[in-house]
PDB file of C-alpha atoms in Angstrom:
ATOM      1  CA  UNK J   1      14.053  20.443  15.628  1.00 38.00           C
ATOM      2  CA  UNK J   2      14.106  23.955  16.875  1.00 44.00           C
ATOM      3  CA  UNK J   3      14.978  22.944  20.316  1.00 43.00           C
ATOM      4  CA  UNK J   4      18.430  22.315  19.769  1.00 45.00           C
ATOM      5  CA  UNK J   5      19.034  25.950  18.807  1.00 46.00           C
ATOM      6  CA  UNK J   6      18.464  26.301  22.533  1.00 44.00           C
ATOM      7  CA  UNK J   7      21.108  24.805  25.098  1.00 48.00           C
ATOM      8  CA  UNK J   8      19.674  22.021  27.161  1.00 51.00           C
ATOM      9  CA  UNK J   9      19.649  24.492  30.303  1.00 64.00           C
ATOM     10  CA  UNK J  10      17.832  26.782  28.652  1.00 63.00           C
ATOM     11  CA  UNK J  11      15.444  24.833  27.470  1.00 62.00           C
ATOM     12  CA  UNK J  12      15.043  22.969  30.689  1.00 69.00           C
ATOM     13  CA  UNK J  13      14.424  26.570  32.655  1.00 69.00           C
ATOM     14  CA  UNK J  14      12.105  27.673  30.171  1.00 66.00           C
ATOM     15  CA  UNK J  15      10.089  24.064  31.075  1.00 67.00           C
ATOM     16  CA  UNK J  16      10.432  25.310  34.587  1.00 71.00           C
ATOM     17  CA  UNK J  17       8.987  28.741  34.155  1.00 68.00           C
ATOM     18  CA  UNK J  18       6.603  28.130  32.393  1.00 63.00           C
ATOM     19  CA  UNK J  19       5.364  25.024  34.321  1.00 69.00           C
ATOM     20  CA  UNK J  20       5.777  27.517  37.699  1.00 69.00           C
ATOM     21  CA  UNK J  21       3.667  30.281  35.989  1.00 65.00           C
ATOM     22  CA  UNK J  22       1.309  27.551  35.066  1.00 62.00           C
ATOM     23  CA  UNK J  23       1.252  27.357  31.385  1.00 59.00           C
ATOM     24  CA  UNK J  24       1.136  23.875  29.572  1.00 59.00           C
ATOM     25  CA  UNK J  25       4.613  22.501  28.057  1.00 54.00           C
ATOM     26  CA  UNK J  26       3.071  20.379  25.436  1.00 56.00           C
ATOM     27  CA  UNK J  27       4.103  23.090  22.805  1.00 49.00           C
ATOM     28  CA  UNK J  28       7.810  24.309  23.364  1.00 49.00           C
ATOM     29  CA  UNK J  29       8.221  26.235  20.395  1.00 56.00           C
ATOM     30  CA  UNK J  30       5.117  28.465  20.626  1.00 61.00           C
ATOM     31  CA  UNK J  31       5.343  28.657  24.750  1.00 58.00           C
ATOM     32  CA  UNK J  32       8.606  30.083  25.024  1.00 62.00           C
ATOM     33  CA  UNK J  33       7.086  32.251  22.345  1.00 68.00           C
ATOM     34  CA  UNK J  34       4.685  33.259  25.429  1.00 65.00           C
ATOM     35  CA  UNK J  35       7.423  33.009  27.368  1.00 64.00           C
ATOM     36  CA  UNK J  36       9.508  36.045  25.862  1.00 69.00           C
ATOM     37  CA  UNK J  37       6.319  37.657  25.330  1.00 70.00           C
ATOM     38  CA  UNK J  38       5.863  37.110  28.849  1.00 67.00           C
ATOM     39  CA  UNK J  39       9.464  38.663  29.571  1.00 70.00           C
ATOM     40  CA  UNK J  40       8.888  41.756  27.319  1.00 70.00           C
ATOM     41  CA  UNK J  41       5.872  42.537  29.346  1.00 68.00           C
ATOM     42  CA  UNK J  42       7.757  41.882  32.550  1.00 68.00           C
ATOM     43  CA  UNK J  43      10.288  43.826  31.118  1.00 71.00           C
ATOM     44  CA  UNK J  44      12.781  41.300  31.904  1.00 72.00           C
ATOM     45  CA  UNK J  45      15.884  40.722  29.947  1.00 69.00           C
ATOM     46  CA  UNK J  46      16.784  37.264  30.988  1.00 68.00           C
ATOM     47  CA  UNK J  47      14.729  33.701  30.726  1.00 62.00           C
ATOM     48  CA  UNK J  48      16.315  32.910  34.433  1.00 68.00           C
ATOM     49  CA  UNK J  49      13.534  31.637  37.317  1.00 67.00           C
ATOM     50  CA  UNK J  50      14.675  34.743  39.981  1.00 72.00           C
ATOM     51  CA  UNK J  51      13.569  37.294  37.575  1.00 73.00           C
ATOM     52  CA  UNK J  52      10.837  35.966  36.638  1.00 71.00           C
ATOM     53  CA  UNK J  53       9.926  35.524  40.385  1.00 76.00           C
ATOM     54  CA  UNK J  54      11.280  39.245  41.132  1.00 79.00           C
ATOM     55  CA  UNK J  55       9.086  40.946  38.250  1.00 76.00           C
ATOM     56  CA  UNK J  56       5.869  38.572  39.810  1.00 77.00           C
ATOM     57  CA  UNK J  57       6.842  40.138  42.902  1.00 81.00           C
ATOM     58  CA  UNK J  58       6.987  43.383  41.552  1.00 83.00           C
ATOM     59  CA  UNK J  59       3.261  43.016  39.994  1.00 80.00           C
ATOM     60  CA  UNK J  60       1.927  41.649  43.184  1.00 85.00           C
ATOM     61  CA  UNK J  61       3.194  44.810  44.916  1.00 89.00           C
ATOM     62  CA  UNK J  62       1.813  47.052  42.361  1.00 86.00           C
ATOM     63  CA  UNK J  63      -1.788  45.020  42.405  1.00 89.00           C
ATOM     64  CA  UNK J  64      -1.670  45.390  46.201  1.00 92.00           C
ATOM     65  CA  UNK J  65      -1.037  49.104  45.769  1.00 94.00           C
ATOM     66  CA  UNK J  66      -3.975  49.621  43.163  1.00 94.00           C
ATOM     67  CA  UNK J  67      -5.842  47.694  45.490  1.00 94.00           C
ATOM     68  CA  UNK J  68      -5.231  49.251  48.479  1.00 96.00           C
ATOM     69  CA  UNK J  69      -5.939  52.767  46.697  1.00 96.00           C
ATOM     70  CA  UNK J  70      -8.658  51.813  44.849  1.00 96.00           C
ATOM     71  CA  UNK J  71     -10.270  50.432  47.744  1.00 96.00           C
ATOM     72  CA  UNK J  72      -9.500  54.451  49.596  1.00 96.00           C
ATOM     73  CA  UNK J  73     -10.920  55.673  46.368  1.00 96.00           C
ATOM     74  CA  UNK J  74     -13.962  53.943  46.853  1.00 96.00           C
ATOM     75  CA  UNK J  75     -14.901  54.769  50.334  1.00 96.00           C
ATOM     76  CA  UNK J  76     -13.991  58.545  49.567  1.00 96.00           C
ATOM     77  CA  UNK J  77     -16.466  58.094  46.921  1.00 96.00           C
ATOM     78  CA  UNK J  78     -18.979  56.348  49.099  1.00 96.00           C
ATOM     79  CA  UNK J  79     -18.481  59.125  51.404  1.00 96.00           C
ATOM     80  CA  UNK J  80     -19.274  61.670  48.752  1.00 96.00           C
ATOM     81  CA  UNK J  81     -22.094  59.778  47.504  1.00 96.00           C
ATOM     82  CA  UNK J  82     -23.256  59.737  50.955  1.00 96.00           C
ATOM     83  CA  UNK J  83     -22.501  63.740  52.004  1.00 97.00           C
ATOM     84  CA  UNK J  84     -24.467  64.479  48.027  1.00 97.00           C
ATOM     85  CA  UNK J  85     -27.169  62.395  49.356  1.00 97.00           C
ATOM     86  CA  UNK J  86     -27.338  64.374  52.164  1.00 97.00           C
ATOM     87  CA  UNK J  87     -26.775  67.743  50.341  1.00 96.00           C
ATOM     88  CA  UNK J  88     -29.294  66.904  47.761  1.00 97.00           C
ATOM     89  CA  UNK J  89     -31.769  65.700  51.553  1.00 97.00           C
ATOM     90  CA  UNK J  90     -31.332  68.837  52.662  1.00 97.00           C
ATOM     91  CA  UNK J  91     -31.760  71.007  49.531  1.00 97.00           C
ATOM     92  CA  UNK J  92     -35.545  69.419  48.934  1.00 97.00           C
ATOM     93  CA  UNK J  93     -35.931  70.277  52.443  1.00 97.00           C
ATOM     94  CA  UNK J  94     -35.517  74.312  52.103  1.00 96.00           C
ATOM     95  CA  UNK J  95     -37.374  74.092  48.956  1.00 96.00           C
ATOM     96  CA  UNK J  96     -40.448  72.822  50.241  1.00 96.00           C
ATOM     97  CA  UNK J  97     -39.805  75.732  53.451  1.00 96.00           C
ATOM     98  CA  UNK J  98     -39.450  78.201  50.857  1.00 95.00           C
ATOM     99  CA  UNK J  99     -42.480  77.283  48.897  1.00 93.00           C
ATOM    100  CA  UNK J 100     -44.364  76.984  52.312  1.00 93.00           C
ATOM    101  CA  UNK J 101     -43.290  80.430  53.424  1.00 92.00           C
ATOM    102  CA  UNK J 102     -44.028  81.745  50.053  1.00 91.00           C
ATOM    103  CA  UNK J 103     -47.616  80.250  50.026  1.00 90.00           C
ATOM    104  CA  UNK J 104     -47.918  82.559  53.981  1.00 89.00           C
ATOM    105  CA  UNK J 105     -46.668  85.712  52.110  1.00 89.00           C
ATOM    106  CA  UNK J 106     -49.904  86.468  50.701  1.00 87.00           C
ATOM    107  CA  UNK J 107     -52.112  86.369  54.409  1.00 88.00           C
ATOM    108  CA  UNK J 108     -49.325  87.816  55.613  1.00 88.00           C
ATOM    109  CA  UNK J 109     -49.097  91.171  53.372  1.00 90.00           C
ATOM    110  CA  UNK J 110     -52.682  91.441  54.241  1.00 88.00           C
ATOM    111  CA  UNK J 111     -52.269  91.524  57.537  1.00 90.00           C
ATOM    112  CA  UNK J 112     -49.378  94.105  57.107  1.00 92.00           C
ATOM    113  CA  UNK J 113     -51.937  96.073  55.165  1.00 93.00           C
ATOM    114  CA  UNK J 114     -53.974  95.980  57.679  1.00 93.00           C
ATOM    115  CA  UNK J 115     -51.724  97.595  60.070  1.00 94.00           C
ATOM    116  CA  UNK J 116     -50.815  99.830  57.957  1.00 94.00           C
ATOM    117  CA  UNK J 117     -54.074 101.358  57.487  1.00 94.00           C
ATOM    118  CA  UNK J 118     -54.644 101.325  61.496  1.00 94.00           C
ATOM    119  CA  UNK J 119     -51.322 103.388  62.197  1.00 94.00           C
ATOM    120  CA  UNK J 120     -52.318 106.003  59.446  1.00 94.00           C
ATOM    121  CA  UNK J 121     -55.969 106.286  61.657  1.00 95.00           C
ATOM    122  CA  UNK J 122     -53.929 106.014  64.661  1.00 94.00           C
ATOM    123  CA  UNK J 123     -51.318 108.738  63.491  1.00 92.00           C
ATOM    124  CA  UNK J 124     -54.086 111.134  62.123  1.00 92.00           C
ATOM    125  CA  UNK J 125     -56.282 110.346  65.470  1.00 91.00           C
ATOM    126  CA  UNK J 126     -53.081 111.702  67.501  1.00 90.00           C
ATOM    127  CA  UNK J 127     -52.125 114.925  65.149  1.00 91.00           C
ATOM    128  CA  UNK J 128     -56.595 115.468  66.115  1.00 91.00           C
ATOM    129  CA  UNK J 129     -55.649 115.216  69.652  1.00 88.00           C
ATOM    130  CA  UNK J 130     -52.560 117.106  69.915  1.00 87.00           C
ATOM    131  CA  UNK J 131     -54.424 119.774  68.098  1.00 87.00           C
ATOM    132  CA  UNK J 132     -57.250 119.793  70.142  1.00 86.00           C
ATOM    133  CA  UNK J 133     -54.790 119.919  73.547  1.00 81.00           C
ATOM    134  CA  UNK J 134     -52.783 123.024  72.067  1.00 81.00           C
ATOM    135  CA  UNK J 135     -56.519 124.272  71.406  1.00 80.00           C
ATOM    136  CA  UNK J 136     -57.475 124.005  75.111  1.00 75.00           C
ATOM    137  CA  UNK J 137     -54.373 124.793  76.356  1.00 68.00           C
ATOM    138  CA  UNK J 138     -54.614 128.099  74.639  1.00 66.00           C
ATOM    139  CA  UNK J 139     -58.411 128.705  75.736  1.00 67.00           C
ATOM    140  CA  UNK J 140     -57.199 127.819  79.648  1.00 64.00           C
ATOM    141  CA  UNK J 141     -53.950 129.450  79.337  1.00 63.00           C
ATOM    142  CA  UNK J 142     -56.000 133.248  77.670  1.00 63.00           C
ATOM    143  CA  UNK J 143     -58.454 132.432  80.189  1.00 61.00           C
ATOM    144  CA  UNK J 144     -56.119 132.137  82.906  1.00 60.00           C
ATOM    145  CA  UNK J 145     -54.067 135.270  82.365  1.00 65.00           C
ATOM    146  CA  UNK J 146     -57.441 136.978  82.028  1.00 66.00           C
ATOM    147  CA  UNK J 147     -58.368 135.750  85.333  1.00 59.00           C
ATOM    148  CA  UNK J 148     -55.200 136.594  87.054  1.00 65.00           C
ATOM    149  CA  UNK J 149     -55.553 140.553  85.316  1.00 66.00           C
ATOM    150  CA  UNK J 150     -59.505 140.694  87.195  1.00 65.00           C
ATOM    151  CA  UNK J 151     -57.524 139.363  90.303  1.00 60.00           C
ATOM    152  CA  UNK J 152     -54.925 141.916  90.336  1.00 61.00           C
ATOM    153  CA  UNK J 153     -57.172 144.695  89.150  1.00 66.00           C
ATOM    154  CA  UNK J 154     -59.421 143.642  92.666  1.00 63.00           C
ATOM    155  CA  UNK J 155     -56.524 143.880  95.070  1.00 58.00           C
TER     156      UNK J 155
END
């Protein structure tokens, strides 16, 4: 029998750990097989309960880490998700304000047209009238001195 390689102790721990980690005893020889496997994974370098218990410990602590990080990794990814969403919400709504100002450019450059063409009549209209004042101006301001010469030539 390959159990008495292993002292009686040993043997009877490695019954305990591995009944305490849950794994079936009706195989010795190939469980404490899983059992230094178990150990080499643990990286553990004796078969004794405590260590075993310590490096269980140890996992727990690390799965309760990942967990607690994974769960902060999520909601800063929800949150993301959620300001993308919102990003992507507010990009369709500029693109349909764009499209709906672009679609009022056309009316619009008419209309500028339009006033174009009525300050070029306006603009000509007031270069007529400033002419015509300068015109008059000239006609009173001839007839005027030639009213005052009659009126000094009479006194």
């Amino acid at each position: 029998m390959r159990l008495a390689l292993f002292p009686m102790t040993t043997a009877v721990r490695i019954r305990e750990i591995l009944e305490h980690v849950g794994l079936r005893v009706c195989h010795q020889i190939s469980s404490s097989q899983v059992l230094a496997n178990l150990a080499n994974l643990l990286n553990i370098r004796d078969t004794e309960l405590s260590s075993f218990l310590v490096a269980m410990a140890d996992l727990s602590l690390r799965k309760t880490a990942v967990e607690e990080k994974r769960a902060k990794v999520q909601l800063e990814s929800k949150e993301l998700l959620d300001y993308v969403r919102k990003a992507i919400a507010r990009l369709t709504y500029l693109k349909l304000t764009f499209s709906q100002l672009e679609d009022e450019i056309a009316p619009c450059e008419a209309q500028i047209e339009q006033w174009n063409t009525n300050v070029a009549v306006m603009d000509s209209k007031e270069r007529q009238y400033l002419q015509q004042y300068s015109n008059y101006d000239v006609e009173n301001h001839s007839y005027a001195s030639s009213l005052s010469s009659i009126m000094y030539k009479l006194l």
